[in-house]
Short mmCIF file of C-alpha atoms (C1' of nucleotides) in Angstrom, two decimals:
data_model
loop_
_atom_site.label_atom_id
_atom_site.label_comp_id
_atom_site.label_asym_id
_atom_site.label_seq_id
_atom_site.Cartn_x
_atom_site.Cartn_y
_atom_site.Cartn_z
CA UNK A 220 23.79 -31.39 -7.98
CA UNK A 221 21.72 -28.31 -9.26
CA UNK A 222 19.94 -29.45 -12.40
CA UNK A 223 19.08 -26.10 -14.32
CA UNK A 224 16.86 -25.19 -17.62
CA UNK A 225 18.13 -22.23 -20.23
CA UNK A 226 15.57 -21.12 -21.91
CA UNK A 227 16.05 -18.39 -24.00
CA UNK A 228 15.20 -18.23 -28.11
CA UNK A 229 18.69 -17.20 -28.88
CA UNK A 230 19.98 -20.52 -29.85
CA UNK A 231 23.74 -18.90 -29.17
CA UNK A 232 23.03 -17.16 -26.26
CA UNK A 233 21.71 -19.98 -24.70
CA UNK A 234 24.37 -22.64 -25.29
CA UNK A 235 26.78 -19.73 -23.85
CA UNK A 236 24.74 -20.00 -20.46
CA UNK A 237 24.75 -23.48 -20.59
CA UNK A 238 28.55 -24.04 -21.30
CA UNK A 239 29.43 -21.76 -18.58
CA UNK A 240 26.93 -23.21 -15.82
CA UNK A 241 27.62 -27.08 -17.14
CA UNK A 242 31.54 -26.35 -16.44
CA UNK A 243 30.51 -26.20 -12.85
CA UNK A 244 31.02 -29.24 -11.10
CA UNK A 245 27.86 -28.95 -9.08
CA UNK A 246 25.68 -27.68 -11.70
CA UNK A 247 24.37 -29.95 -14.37
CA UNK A 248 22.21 -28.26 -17.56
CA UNK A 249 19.06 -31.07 -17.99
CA UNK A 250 17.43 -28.69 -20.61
CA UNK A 251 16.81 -25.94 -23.05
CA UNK A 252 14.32 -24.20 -24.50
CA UNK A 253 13.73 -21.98 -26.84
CA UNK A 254 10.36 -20.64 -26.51
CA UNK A 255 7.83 -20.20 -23.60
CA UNK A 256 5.63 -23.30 -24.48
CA UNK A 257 8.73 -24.96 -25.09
CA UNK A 258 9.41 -24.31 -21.77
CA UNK A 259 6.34 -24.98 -19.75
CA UNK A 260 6.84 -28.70 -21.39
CA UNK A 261 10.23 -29.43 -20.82
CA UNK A 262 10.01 -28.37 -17.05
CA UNK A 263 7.03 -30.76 -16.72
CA UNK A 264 9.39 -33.24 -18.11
CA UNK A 265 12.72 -32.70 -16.15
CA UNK A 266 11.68 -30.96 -12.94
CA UNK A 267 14.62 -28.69 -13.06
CA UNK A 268 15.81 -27.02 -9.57
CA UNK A 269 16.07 -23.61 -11.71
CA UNK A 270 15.17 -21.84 -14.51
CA UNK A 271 16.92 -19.66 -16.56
CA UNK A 272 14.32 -17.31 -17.87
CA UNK A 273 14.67 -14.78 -20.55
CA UNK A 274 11.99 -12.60 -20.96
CA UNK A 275 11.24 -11.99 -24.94
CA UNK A 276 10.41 -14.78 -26.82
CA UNK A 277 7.81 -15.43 -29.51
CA UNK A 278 4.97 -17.75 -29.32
CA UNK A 279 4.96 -16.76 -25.05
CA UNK A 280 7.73 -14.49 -23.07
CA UNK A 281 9.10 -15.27 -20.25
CA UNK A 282 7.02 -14.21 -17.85
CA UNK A 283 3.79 -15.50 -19.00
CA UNK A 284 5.82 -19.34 -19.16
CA UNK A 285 6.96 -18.89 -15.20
CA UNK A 286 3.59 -18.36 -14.60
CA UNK A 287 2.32 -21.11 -15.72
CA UNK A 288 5.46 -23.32 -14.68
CA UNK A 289 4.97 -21.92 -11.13
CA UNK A 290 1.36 -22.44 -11.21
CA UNK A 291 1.44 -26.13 -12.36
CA UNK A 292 3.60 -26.67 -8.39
CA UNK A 293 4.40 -29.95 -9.49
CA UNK A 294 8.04 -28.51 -10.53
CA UNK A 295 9.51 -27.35 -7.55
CA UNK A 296 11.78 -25.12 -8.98
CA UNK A 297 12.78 -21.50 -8.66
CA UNK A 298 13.31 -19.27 -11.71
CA UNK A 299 15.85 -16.51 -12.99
CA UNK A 300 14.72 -13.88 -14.85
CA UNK A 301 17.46 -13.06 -17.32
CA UNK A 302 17.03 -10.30 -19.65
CA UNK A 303 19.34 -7.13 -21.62
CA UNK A 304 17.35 -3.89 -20.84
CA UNK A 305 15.75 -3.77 -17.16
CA UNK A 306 12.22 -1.60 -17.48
CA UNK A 307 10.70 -1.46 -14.25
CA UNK A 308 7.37 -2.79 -15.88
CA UNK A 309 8.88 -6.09 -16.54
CA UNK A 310 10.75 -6.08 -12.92
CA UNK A 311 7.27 -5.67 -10.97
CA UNK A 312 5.82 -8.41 -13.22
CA UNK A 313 8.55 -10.91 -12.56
CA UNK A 314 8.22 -10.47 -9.34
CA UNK A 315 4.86 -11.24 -8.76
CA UNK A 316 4.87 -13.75 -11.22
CA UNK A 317 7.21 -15.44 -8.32
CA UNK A 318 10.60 -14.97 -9.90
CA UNK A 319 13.39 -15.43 -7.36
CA UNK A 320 15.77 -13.57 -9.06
CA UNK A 321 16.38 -10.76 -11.89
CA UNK A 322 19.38 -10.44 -13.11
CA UNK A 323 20.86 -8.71 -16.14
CA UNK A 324 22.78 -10.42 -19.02
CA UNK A 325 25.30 -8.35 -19.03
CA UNK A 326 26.62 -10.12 -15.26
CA UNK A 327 29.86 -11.84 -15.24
CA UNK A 328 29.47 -15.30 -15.33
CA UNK A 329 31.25 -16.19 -11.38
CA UNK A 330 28.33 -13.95 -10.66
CA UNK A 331 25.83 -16.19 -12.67
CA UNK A 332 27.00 -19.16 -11.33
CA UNK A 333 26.65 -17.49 -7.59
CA UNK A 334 23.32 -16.48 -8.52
CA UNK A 335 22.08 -19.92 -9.54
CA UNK A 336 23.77 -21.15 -6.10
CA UNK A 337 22.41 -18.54 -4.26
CA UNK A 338 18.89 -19.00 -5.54
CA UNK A 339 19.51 -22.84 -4.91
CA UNK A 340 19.72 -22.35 -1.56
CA UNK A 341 16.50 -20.86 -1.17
CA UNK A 342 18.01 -17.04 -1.34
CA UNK A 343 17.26 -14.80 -3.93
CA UNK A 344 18.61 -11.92 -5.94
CA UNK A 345 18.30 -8.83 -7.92
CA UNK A 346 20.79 -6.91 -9.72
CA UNK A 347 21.63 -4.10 -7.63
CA UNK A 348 19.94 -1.11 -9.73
CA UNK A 349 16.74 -3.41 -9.03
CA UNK A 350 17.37 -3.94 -5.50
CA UNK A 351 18.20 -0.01 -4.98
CA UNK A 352 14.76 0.60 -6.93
CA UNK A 353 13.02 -1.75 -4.89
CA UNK A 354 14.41 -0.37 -1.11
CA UNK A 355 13.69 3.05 -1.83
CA UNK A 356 9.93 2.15 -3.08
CA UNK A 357 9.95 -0.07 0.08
CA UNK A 358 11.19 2.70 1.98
CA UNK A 359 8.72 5.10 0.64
CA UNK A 360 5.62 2.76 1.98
CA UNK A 361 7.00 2.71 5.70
CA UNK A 362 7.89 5.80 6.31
CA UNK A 363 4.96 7.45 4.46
CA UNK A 364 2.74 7.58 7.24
CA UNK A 365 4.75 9.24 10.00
CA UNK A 366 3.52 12.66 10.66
CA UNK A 367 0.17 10.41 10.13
CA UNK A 368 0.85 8.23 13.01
CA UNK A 369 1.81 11.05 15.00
CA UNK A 370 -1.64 12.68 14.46
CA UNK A 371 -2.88 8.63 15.42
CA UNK A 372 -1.34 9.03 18.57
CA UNK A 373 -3.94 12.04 19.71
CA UNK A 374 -6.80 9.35 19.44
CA UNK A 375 -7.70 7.49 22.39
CA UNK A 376 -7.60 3.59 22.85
CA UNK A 377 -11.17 3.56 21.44
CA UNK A 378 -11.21 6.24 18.99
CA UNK A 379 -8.53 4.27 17.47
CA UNK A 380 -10.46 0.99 17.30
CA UNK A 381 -13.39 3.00 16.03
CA UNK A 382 -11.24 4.45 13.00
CA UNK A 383 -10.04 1.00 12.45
CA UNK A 384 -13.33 -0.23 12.16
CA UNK A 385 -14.35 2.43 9.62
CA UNK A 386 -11.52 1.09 7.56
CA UNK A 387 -12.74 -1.79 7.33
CA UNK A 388 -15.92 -0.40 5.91
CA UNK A 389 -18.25 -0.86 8.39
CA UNK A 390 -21.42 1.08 8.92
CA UNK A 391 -22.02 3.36 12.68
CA UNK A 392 -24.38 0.13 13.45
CA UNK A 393 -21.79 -2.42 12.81
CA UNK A 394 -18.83 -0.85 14.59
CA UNK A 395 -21.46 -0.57 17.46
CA UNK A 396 -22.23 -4.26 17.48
CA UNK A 397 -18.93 -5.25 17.01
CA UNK A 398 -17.41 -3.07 20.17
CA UNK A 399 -21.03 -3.96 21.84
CA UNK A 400 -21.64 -0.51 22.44
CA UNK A 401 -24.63 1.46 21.41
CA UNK A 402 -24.79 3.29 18.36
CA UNK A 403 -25.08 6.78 20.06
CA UNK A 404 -22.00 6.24 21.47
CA UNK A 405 -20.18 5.51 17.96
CA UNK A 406 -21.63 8.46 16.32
CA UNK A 407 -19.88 10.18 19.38
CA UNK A 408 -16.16 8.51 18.44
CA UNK A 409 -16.87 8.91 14.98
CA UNK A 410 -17.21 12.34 15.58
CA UNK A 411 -14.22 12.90 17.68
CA UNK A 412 -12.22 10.99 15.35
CA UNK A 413 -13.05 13.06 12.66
CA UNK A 414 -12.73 16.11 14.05
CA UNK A 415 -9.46 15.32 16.10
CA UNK A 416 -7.92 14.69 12.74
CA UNK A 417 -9.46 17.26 11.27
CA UNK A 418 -11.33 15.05 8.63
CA UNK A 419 -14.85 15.47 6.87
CA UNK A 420 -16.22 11.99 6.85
CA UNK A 421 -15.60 8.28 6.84
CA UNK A 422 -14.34 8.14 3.54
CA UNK A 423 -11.42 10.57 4.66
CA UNK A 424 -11.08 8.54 7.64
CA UNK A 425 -10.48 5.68 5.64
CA UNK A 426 -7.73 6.82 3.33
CA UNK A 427 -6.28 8.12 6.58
CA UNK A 428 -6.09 5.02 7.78
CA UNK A 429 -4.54 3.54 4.75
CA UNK A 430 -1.81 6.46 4.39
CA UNK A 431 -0.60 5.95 8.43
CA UNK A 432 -0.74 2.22 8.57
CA UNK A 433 -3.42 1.80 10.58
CA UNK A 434 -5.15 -0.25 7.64
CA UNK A 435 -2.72 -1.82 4.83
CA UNK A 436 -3.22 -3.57 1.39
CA UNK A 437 -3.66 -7.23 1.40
CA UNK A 438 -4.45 -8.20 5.22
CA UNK A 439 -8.28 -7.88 4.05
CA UNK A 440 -10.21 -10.33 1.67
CA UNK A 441 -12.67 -7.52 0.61
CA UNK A 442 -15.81 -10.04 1.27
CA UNK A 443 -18.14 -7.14 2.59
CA UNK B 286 39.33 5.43 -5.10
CA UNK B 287 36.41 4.76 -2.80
CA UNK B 288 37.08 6.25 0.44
CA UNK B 289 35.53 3.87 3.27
CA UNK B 290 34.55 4.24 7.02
CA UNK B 291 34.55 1.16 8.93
CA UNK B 292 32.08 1.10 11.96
CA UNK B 293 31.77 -1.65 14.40
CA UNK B 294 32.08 -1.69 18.37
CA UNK B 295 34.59 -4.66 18.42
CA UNK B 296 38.26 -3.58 17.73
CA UNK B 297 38.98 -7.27 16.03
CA UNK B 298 36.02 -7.34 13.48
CA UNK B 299 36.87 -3.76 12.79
CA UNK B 300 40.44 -4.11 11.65
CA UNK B 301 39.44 -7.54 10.10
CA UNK B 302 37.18 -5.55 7.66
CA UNK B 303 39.60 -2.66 7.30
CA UNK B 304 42.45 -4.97 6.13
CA UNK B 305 40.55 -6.64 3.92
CA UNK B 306 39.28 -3.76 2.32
CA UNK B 307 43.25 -1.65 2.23
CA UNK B 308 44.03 -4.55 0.55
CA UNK B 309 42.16 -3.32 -2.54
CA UNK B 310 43.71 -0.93 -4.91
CA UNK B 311 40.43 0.85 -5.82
CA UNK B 312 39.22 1.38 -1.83
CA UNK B 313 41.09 3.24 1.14
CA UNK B 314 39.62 2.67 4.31
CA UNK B 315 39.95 6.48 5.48
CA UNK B 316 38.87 6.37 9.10
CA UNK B 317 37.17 3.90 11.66
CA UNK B 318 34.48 4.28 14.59
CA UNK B 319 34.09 2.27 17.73
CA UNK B 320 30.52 3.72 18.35
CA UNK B 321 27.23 5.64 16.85
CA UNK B 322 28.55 8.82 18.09
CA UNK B 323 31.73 8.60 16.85
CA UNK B 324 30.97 7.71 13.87
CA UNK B 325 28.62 10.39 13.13
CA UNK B 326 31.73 12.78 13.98
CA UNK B 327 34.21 10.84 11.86
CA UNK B 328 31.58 11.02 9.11
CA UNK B 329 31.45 14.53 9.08
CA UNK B 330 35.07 15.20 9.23
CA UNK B 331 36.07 12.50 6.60
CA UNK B 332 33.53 12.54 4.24
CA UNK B 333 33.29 9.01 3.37
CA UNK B 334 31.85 7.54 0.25
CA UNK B 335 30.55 4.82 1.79
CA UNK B 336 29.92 3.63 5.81
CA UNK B 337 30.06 -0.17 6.81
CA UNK B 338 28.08 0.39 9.77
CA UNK B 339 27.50 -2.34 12.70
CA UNK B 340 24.01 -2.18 14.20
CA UNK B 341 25.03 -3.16 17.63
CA UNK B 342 27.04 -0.91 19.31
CA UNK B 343 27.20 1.00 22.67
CA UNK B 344 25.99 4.53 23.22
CA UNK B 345 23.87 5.07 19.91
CA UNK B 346 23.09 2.14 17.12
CA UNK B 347 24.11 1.66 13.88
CA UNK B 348 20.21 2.45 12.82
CA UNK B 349 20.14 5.83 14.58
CA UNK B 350 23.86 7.13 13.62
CA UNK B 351 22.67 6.44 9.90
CA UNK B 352 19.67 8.24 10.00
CA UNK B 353 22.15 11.41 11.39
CA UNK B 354 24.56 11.32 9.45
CA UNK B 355 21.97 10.71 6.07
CA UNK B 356 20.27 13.70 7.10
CA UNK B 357 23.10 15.50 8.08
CA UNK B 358 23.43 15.58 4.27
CA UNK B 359 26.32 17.04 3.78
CA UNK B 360 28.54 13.81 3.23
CA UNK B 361 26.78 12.42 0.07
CA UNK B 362 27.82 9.11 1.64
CA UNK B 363 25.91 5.62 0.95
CA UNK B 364 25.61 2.78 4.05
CA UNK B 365 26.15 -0.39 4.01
CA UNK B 366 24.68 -2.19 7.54
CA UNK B 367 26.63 -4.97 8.53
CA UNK B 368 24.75 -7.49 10.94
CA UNK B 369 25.62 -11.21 12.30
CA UNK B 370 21.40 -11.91 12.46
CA UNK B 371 18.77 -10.73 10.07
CA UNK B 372 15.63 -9.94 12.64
CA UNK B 373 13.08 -8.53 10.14
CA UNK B 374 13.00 -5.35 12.35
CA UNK B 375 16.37 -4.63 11.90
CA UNK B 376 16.21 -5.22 8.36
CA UNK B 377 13.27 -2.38 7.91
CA UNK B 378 14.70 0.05 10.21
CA UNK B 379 17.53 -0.13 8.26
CA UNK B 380 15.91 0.29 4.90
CA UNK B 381 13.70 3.31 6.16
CA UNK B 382 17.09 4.86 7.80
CA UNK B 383 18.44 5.02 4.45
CA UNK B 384 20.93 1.96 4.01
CA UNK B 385 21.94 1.28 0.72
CA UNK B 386 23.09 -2.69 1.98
CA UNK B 387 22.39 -5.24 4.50
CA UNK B 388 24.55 -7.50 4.54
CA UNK B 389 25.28 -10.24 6.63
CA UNK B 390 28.61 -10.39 8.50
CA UNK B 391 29.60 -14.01 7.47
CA UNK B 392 29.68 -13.09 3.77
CA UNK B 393 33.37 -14.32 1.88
CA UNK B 394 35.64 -11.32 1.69
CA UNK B 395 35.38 -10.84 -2.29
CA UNK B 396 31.53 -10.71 -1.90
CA UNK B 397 32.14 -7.54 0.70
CA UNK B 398 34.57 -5.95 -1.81
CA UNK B 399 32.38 -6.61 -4.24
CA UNK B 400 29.21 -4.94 -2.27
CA UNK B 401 31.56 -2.53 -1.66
CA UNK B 402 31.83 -1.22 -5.04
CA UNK B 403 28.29 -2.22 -5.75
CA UNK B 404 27.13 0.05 -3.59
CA UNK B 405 29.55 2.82 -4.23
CA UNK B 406 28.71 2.70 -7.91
CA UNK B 407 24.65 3.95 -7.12
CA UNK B 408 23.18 -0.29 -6.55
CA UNK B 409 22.04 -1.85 -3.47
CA UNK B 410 22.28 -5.20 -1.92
CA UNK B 411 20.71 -7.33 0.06
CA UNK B 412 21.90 -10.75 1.12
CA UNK B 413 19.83 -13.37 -0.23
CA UNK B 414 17.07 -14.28 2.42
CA UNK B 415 16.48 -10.56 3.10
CA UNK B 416 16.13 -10.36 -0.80
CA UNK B 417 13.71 -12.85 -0.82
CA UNK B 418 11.34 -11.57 2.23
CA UNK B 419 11.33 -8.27 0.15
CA UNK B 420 10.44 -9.33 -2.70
CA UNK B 421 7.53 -11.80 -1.13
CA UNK B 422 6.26 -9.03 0.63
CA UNK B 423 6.51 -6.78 -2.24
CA UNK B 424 5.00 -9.44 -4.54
CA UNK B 425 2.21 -9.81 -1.93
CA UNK B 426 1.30 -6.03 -2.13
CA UNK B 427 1.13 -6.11 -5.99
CA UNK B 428 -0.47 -9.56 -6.46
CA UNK B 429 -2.97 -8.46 -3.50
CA UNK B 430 -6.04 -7.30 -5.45
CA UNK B 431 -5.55 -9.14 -8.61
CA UNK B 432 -9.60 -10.57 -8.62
CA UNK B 433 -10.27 -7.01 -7.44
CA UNK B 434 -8.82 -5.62 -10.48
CA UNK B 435 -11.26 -7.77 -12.54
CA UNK B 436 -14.31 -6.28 -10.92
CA UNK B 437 -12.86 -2.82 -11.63
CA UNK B 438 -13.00 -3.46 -15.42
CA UNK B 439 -16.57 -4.21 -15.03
CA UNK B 440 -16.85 -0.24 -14.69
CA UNK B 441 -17.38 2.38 -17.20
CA UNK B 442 -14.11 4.99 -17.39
CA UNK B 443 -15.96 7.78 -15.72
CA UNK B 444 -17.17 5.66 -13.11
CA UNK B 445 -13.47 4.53 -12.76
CA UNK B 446 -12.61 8.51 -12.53
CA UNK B 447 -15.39 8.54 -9.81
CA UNK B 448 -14.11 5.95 -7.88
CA UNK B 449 -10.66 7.44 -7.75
CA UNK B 450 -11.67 10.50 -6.69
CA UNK B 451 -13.84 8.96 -3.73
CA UNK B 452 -10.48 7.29 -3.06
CA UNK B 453 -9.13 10.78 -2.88
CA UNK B 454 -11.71 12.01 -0.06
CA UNK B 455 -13.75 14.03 -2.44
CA UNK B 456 -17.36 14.31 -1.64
CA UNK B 457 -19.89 14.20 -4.29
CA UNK B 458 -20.01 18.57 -5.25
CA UNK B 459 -16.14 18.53 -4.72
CA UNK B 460 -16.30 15.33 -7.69
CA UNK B 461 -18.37 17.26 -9.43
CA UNK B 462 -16.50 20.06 -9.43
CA UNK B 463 -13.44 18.34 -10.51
CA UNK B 464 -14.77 16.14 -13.57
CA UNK B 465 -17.21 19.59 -14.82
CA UNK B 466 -20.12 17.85 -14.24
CA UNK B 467 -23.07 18.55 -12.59
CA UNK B 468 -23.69 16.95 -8.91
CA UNK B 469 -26.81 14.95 -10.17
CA UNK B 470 -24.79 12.95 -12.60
CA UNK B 471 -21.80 12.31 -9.65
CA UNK B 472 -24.72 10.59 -7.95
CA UNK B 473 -25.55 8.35 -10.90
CA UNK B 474 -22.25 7.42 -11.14
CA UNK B 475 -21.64 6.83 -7.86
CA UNK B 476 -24.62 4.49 -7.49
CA UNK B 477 -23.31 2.63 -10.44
CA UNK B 478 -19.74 1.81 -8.62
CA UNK B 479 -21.61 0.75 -5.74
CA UNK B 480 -23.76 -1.55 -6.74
CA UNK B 481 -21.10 -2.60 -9.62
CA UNK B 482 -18.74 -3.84 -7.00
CA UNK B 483 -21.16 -4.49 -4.58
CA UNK B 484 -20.69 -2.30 -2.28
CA UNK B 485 -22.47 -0.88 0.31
CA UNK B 486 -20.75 3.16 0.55
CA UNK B 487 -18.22 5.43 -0.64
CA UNK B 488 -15.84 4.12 2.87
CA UNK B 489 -16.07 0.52 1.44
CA UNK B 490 -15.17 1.85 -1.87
CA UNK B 491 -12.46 3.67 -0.84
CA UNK B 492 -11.36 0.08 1.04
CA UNK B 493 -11.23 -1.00 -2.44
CA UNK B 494 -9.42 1.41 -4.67
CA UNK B 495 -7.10 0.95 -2.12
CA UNK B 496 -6.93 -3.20 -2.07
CA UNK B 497 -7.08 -3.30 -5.91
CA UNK B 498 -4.62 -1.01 -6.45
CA UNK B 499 -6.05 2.07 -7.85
CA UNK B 500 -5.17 3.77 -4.92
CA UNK B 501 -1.77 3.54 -3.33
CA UNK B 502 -0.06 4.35 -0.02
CA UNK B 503 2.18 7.48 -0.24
CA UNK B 504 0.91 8.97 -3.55
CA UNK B 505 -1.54 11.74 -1.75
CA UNK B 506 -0.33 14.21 1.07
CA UNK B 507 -3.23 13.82 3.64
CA UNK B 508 -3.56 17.06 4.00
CA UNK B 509 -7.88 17.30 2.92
"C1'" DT C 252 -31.77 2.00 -39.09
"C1'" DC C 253 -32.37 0.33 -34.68
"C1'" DC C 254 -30.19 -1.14 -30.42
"C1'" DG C 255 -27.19 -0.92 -26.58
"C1'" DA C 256 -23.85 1.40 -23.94
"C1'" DT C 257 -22.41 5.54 -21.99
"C1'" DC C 258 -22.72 10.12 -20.16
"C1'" DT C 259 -25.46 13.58 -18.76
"C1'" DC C 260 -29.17 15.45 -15.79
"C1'" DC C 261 -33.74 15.61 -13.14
"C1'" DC C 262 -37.20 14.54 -9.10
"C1'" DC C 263 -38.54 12.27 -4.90
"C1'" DC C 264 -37.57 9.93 -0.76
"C1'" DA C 265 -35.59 7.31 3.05
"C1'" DA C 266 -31.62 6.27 5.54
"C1'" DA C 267 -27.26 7.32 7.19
"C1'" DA C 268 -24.02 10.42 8.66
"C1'" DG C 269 -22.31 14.29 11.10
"C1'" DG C 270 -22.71 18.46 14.42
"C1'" DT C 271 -24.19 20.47 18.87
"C1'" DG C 272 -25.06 20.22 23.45
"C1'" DG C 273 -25.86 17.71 27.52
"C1'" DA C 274 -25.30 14.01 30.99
"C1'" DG C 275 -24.00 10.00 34.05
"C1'" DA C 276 -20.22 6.77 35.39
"C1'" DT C 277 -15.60 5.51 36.19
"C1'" DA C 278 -10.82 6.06 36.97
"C1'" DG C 279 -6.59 8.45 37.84
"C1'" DC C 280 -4.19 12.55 39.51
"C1'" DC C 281 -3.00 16.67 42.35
"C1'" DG D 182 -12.42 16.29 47.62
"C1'" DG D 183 -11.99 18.65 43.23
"C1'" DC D 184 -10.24 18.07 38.45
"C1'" DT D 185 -9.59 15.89 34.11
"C1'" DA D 186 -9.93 12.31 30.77
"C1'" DT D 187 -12.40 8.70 28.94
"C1'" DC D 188 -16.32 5.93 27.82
"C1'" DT D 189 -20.97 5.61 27.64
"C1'" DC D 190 -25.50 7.31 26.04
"C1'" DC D 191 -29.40 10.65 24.64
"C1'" DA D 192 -32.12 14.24 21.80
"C1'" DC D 193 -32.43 17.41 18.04
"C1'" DC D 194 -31.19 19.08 13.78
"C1'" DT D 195 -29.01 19.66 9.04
"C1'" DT D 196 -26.52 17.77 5.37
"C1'" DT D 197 -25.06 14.08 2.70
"C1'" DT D 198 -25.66 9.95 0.82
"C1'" DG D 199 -27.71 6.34 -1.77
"C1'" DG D 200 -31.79 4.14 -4.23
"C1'" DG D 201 -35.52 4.23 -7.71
"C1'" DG D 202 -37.12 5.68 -11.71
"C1'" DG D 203 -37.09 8.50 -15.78
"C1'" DA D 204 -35.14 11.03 -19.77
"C1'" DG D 205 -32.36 13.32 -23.53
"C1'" DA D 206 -27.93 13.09 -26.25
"C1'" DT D 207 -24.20 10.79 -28.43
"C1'" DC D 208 -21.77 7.12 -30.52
"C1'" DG D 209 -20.68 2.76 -32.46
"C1'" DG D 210 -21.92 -1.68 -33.89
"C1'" DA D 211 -25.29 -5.21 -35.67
#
DNA sequence: TCCGATCTCCCCCAAAAGGTGGAGATAGCC
DNA sequence: GGCTATCTCCACCTTTTGGGGGAGATCGGA
């Protein structure tokens, strides 16, 4: 049995959701709620599976509540973002507020239902505007840096480790005590490096980096 | 009527999803491939609106005959990648070829006519997992340098213009000949971000637009 | 009005970076 | 054995960078 929370300030709306999802047999509706802090309570209280989610509400939207309801990690539970209009500002938000699914109202309720199964079972969902949105970012990431990597490939083994160690921000004296090579010797790499790939200085070298792949957003805690 | 191209090395599967997809009064399967090579011909002579596309097949992959027949460009024709695994490296092959869907091949026949006309109406699907790896990796990337962010509103809005244009690969005259200043005052500024975020030079600070977000992969052309 | 923050610019100086040219050692290839 | 590529290091030099300290102007708030 999946025991779901509406939550939604549209009193209406949200017995409409709760009719259709309660009139399947595996689903069961253990609460509603009709603001954000309203929320945040009654999933300390029932430990729904999922969350319905709608996004504005007074007192504290949506997002802000699955925050919080994520945060607290005693509720196990995944949540739906549900909302009318579908600005990109509030998909990017959901998602890394750690929604596992937006969805527009405007779906027909089988698909609901599916999508509350779906996300059930540890899947997750986007309507498909989102999801096209979201590939062709995604897409725009990887492929970025392909001419890049081609200009990568005229680096030797060790120029290469040399440019990945400026990219991690280290100084000529650090990259030579972390290769355990003499400093001379990295001021000769560096040198190569930057003139192979026709760069001015380290900073260059870095955003290179960055742009081909060679470095990438998130695998560093920036502890320097 | 959505004209379809079905594409999968095993005769069986193939007229399994053809049926299937005849049987619909809004879709007319209009021609069917056995390999990459073939199907990149059949593309071109039938103009399909949309491609269900196997990934493993002999002579030439599903991968590779998207990317030709995408760039081909003249058929203004969306694909949908069929698979019976999900390896992650399939998946972003896929999305960087172009592929509009990934779907998995055990999906119920209404949920492929449905991605079907998903798909042929401009969205994108993914099945659920793949969904959910996207949007954790996606969520990573945004949520990456949320402390970061903090220390970057500890910083004055020129020196936040400064930073970004070390970010860019400027040197210090170029800065100052971008923000009308003179190259005395870049300086001041530029020791201000440093030891602001604690940072030891402009590579390191570049390192950090870049975690925090202010500078992204695939907004600049590398081209210094 | 005075204070603090910000933006602007200056001087001086030390350290780091980057360029040029050279050189020895090793390894693989024709 | 020559030839090339790579890795290693050195010396010399110029430019850039970054730090320290100071200073005038503006603006907004206490």
């Amino acid at each position: 049995m999946i025991r779901v929370m509406v939550v939604d300030d549209q009193a209406l709306v949200r017995r409409g959701f709760a009719l259709v999802l309660d009139n399947e047999p595996d689903i069961e509706v253990v609460a509603e709620a009709g603001t954000g802090v309203e929320a945040i309570e009654a999933a300390r209280e029932q430990q729904p599976d999922i969350i319905l989610m709608d996004i504005r509400m007074p007192e504290m939207d949506g997002l802000e509540a699955t925050v919080h309801i994520l945060e607290a990690g005693d509720a196990a539970c995944r949540v739906i973002i549900l909302t009318t209009f579908d600005p990109d500002e509030y998909v990017f938000r959901a998602l890394q507020a750690g929604a596992s699914a937006f969805v527009l109202k405007d779906i027909p309720p089988e698909a609901l239902v599916q999508a509350v199964r779906t996300v059930a079972d540890g899947g997750a969902m986007l309507a498909p505007g989102i999801t096209r949105r979201l590939i062709s970012q995604f897409a725009q990431k990887l492929g970025a840096g392909r001419n890049l990597a081609e200009r990568l490939q005229r680096l030797t083994t060790r120029e290469r480790e040399v440019l990945a160690a400026i990219a991690a921000g280290k100084s000529n004296a650090e990259i030579a005590a972390a290769l355990f090579i003499g400093a001379a010797t990295v001021k000769t790499h560096v040198s190569s490096v930057l003139s192979k790939l026709g760069l001015r200085d380290r900073a260059q070298a870095v955003v290179f980096a960055y742009e081909c792949g060679l470095a990438t957003v998130g695998e560093r805690d920036v502890g320097f």
